Coordinates of C-alpha atoms in Angstrom, one line a residue:
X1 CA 6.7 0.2 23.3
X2 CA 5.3 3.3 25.2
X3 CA 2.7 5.6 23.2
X4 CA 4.2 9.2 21.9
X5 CA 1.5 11.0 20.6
X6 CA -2.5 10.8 20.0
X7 CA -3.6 12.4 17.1
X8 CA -7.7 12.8 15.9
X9 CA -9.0 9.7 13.7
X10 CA -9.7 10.8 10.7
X11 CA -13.3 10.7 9.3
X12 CA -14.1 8.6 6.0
X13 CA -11.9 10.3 3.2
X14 CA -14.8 11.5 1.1
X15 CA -17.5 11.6 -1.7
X16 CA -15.3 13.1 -4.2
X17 CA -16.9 16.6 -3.7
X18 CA -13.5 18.2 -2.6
X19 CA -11.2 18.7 -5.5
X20 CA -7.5 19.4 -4.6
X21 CA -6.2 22.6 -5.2
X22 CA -4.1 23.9 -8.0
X23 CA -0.9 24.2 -5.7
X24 CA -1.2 20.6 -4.9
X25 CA -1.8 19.4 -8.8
X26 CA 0.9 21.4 -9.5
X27 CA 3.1 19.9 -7.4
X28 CA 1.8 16.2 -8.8
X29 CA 2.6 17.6 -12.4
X30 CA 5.7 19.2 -12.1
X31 CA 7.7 15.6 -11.2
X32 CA 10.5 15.1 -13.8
X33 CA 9.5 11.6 -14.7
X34 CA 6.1 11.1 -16.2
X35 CA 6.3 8.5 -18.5
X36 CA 8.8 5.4 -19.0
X37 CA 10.2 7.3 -22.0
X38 CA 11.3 10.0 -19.4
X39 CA 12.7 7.3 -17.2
X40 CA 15.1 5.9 -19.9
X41 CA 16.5 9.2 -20.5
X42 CA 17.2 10.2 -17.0
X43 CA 18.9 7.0 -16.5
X44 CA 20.6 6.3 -19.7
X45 CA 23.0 3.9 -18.4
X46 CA 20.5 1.3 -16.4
X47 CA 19.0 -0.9 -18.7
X48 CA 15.3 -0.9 -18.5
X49 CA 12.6 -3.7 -19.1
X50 CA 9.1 -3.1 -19.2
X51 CA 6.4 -5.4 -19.4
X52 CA 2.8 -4.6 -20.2
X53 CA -0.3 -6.0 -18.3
X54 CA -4.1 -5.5 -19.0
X55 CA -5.2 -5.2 -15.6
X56 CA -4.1 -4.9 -12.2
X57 CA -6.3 -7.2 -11.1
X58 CA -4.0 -9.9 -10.2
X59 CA -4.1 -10.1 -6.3
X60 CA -6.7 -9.9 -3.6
X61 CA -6.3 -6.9 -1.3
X62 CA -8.0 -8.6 2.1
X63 CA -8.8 -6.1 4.9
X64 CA -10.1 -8.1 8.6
X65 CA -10.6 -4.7 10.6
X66 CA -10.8 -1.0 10.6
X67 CA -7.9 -0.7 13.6
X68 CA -4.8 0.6 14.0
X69 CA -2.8 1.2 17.0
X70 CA -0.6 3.2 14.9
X71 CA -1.2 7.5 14.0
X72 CA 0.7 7.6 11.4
X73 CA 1.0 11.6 10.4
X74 CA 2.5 15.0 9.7
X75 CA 4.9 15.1 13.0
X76 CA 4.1 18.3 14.7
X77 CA 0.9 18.8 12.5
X78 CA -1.1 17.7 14.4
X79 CA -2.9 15.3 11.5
X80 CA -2.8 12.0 10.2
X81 CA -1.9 11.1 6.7
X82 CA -2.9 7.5 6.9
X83 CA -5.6 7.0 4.0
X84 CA -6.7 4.0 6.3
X85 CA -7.6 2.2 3.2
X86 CA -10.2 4.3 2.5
X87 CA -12.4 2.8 5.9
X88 CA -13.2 5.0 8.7
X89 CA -11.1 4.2 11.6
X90 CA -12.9 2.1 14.4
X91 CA -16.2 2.4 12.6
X92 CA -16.2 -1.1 11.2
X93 CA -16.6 -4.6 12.8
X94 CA -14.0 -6.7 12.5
X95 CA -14.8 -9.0 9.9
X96 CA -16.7 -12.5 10.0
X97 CA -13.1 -14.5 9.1
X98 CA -15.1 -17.4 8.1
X99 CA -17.1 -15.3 5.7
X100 CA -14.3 -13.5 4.1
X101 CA -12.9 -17.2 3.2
X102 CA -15.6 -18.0 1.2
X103 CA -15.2 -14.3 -0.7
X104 CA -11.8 -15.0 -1.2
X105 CA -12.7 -18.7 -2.4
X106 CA -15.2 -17.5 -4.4
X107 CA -12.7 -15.1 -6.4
X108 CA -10.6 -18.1 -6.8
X109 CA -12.6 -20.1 -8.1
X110 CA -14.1 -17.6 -10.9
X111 CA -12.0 -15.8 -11.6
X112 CA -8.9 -17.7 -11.4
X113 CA -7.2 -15.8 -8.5
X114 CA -4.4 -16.9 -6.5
X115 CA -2.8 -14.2 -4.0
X116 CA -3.6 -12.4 -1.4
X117 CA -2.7 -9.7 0.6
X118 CA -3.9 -9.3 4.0
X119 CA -3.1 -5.4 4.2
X120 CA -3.2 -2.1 5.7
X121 CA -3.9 -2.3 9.4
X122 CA -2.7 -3.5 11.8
X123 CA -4.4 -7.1 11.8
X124 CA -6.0 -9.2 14.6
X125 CA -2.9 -11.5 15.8
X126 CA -5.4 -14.5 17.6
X127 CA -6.0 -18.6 16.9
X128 CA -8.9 -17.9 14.4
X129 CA -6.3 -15.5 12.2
X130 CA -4.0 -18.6 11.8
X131 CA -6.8 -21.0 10.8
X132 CA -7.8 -18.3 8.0
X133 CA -5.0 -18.5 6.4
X134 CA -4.6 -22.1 6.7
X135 CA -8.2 -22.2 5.3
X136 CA -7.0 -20.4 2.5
X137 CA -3.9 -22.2 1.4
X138 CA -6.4 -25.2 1.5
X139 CA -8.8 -23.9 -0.3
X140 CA -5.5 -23.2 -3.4
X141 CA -4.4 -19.6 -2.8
X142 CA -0.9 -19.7 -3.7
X143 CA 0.6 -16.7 -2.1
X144 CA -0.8 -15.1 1.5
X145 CA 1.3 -12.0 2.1
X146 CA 0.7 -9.9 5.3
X147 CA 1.0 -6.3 5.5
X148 CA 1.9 -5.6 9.4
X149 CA 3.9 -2.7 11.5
X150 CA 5.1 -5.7 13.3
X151 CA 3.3 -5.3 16.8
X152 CA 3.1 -8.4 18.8
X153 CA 4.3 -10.0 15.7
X154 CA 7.3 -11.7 17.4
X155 CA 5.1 -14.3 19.0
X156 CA 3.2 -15.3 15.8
X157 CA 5.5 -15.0 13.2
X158 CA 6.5 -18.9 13.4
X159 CA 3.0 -20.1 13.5
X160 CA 1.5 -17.5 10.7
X161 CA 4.5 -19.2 8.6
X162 CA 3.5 -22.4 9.8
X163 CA -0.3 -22.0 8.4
X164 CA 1.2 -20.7 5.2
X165 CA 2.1 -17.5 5.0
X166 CA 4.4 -16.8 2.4
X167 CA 6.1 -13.3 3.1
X168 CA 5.5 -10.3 5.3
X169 CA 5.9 -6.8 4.6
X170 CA 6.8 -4.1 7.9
X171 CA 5.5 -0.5 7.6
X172 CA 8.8 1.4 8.8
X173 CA 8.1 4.9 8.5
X174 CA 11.6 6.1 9.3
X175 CA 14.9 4.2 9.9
X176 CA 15.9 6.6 13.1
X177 CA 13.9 5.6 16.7
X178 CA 12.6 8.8 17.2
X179 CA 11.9 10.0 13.9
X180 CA 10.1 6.5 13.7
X181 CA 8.0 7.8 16.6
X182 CA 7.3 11.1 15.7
X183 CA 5.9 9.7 12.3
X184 CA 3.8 7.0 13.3
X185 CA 3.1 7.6 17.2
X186 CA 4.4 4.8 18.9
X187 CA 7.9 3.8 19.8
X188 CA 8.2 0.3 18.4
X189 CA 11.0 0.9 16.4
X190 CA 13.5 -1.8 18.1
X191 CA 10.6 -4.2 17.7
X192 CA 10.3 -3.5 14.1
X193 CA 13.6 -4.4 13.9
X194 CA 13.6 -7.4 15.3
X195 CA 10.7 -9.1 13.8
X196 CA 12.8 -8.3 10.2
X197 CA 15.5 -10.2 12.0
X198 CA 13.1 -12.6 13.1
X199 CA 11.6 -13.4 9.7
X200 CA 15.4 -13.6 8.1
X201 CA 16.2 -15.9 10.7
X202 CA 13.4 -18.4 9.5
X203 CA 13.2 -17.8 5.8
X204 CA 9.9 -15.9 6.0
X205 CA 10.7 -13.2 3.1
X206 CA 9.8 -9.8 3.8
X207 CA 9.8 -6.4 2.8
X208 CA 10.1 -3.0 3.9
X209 CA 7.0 -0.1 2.9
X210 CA 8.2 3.4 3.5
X211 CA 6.0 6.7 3.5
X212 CA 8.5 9.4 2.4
X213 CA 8.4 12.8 4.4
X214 CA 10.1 16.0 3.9
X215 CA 12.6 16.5 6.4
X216 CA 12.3 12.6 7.4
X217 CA 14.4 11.0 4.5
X218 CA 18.2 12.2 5.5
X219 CA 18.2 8.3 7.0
X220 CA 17.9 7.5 3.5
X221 CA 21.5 6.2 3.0
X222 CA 21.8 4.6 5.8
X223 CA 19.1 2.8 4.8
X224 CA 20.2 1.8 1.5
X225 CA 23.5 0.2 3.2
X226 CA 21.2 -1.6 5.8
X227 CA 18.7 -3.4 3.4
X228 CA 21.9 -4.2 1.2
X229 CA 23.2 -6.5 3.6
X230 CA 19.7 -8.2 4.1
X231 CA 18.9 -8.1 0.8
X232 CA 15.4 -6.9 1.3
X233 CA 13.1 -5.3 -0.9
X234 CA 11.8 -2.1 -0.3
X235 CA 9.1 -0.1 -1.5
X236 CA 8.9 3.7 -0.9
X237 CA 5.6 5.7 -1.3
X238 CA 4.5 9.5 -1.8
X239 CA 2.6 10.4 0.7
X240 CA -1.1 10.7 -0.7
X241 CA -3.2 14.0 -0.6
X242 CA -6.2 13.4 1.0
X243 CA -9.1 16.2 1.5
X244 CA -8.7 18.7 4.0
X245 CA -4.6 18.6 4.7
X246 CA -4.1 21.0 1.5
X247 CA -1.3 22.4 3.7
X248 CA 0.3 19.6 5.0
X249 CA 0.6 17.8 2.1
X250 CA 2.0 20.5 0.5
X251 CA 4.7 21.1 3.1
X252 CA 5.8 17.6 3.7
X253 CA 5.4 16.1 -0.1
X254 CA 8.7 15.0 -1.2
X255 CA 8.8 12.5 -4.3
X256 CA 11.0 9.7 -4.2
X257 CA 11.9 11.3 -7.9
X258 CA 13.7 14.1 -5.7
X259 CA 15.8 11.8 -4.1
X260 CA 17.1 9.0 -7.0
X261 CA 20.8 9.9 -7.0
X262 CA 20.7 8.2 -3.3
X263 CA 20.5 4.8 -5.1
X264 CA 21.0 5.2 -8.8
X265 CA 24.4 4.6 -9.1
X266 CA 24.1 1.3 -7.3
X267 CA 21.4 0.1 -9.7
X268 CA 22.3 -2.7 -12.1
X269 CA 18.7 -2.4 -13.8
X270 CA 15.0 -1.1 -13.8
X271 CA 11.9 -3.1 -14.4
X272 CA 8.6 -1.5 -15.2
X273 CA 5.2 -2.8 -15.1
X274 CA 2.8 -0.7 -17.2
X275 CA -0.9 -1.8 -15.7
X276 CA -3.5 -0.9 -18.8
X277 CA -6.4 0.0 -16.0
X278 CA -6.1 1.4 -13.7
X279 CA -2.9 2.8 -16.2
X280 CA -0.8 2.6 -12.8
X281 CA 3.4 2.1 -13.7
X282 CA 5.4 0.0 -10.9
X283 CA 8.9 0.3 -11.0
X284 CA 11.5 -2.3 -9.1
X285 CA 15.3 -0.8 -8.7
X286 CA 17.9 -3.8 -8.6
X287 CA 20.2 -2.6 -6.9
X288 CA 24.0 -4.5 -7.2
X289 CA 23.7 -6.3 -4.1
X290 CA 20.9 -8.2 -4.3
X291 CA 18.3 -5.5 -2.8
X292 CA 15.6 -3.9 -4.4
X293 CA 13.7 -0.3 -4.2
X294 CA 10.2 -0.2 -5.8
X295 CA 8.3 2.9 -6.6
X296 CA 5.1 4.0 -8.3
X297 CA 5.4 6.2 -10.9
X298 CA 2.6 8.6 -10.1
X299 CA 1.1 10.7 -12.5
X300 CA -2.5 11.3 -12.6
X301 CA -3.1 12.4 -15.6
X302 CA -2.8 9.1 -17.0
X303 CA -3.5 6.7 -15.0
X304 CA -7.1 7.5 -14.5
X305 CA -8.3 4.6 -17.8
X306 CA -11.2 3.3 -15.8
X307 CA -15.1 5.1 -16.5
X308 CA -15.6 5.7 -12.9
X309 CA -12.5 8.1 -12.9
X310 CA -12.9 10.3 -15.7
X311 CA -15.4 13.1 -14.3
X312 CA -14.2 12.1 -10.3
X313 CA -13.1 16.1 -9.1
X314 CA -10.3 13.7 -6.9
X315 CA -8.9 12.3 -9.8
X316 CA -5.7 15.1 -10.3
X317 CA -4.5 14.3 -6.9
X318 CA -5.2 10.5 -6.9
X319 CA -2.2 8.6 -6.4
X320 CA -3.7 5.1 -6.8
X321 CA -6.6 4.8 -9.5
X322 CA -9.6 2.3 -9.8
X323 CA -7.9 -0.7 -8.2
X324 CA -4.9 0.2 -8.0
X325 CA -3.2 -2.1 -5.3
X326 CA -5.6 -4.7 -6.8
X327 CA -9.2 -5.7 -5.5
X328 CA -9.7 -4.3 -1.8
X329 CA -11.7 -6.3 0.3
X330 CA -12.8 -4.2 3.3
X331 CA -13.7 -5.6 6.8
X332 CA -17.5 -5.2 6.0
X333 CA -17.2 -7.4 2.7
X334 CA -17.2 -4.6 -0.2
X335 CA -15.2 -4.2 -3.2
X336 CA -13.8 -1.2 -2.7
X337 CA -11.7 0.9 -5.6
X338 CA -10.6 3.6 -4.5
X339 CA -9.4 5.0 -0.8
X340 CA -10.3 8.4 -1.4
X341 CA -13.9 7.6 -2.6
X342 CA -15.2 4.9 0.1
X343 CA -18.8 6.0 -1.1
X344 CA -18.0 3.9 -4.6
X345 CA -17.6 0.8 -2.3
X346 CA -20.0 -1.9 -3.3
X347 CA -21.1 -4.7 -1.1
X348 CA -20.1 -8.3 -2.5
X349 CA -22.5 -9.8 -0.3
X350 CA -26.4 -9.8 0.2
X351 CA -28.9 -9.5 2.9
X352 CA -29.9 -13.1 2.3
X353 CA -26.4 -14.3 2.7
X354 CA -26.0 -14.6 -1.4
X355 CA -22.7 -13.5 -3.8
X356 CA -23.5 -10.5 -6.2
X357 CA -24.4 -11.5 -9.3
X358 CA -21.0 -11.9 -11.7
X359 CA -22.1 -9.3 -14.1
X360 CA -22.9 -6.9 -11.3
X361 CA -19.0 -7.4 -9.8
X362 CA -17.5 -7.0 -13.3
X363 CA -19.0 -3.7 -14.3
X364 CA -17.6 -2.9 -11.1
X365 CA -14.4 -4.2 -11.3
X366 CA -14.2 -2.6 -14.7
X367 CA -15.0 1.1 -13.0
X368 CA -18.9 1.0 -14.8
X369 CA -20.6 2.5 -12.5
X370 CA -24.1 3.2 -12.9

């Protein structure tokens, strides 16, 4: 795996100060499908469920370090569109693992939560890593997926399964080596590749998250036939706006919207999941063979329910909303809800070594801010 490119880090995303320009809103609000209504009519044929939830609040988002080997960006750009989950790269201690166990415990025991995800970067593969998530099965989360580009993953896989992981998800930015590289700045393609293998081979499931790029999704196809035979699920992602890359967003956005006739007519059926705050819709694709495609369907208008978001000068451009992916747990120990506005974080623990007060985290959770 030999490095390709270094790009800048990117500072922290913001205070919400920067509004996106018109072009870019635009370009959000001009999609064809806004609503599930719009989705049934494009797709007349696929029969489509949808299921209605209150919250999104049904997983833990758990981030151990502000890291990443990776760069993923605009190839030839020159910039990164990695949102870096909304912490400034390299700025942030790993976390205390032992402390973020008793967060995580502490959610599960008030408030009755079960999964985790341990997301975003690139996580620390060592001893301690394995014994926190054996600590956490023990102490009755369910469901411990990892979010991982795969590096050094090959050696740990067994053990990580072993502790109790439950599934893994690869961050495979292109299904072509070099366009893989140029994307995310490291040629580890082939190894990307062969931890999926890896994970099949043991009965670790696992999924596939794809940023799509202009210009980078020709592969698509190929793609589709490749995860057929694996049966793998798939989720594939518009790339996020973020302040300051008016221009590269604007020439890189494509919308997975743009591209459905790839895979419609190999869909048996749709499933949407209508989240009441943040007011985010999910959408799973199952296709005929046993594989799945899910998408977001992204329109800010709408799904902006929480307080926080309705006077936030981000919010037209905001692909996410308040908690969108669920409850982020950054490496310092905040709550944070949203990756464009890290300066909304709130800390869950105090300089005395307390747990903020319950009512305190559920304004929070709820977007109250005062």
């Amino acid at each position: 795996m030999s490095p390709r490119r270094m790009l800048p880090l990117l500072p922290v995303q913001g205070n919400g100060s920067v509004a996106p320009s018109t072009n870019v809103v635009d370009r959000l609000h001009s999609l064809p499908l806004q609503t599930v209504g719009d989705i049934r009519a494009a797709f007349p044929g696929i029969p489509v469920e949808e299921i209605r939830a209150e919250t999104h609040f049904q997983n833990l988002r758990v981030l151990t370090t502000s890291t990443c080997a990776m760069r993923c960006g605009y190839p030839g750009e020159g910039t990164m569109w990695c949102h870096n989950e909304g912490m400034e790269r390299n700025a942030i201690h790993d976390s205390d693992l032992s402390e973020a166990r008793k967060v995580v415990a502490r959610f599960r025991r008030e408030r009755g939560i079960t999964q985790v995800t341990l997301a975003g970067l690139e996580p620390r593969l060592n001893d301690e890593f394995v014994t926190f998530i054996a600590g956490m099965r023990a102490d009755g989360i369910e469901k411990i997926s990892l979010v991982s580009h795969g590096l050094k993953m090959l050696d740990w896989l067994p053990r990580l399964q072993a502790a109790g992981l439950s599934d893994i998800v690869l961050s495979v930015q292109a299904f072509e080596k070099q366009a893989y590289a140029d994307i995310m700045g490291l040629d580890a393609f082939d190894n990307a590749l062969r931890v999926i293998d890896l994970a099949g081979g043991i009965g670790l499931p696992v999924a596939v998250n794809r940023v799509i790029l202009r210009g980078f999704h020709e592969d698509i196809p190929g793609f589709l036939d490749w995860i057929d035979k694996r049966k793998l699920r798939v989720r594939l992602y518009d790339v996020m706006w973020m302040p300051g890359q008016e221009d590269q967003w604007l020439r890189n956005h494509i919308s997975w919207q743009e591209i459905t006739h790839l895979w419609a007519d190999r869909t048996e059926r749709i499933t949407v999941w209508t989240y009441g705050l943040p007011g985010r819709v999910n959408m799973v694709w199952w296709l005929n063979g046993g594989a799945s495609i899910e998408t977001n369907l992204n329109y800010p208008r709408t799904q902006h329910t929480a307080p926080v978001c309705r006077d936030c000068r981000v919010k037209d451009a905001c692909l996410e909303g308040w908690m969108g992916c669920g409850i982020r747990i950054t490496a310092d120990l905040k709550a944070s809800g949203c990756v464009l506005r890290p300066d909304l974080a709130m800390p869950l623990t105090t300089p005395d070594r307390g747990y903020v007060e319950p009512s305190a985290l559920d304004s929070y959770l709820s977007g109250k801010l005062t």
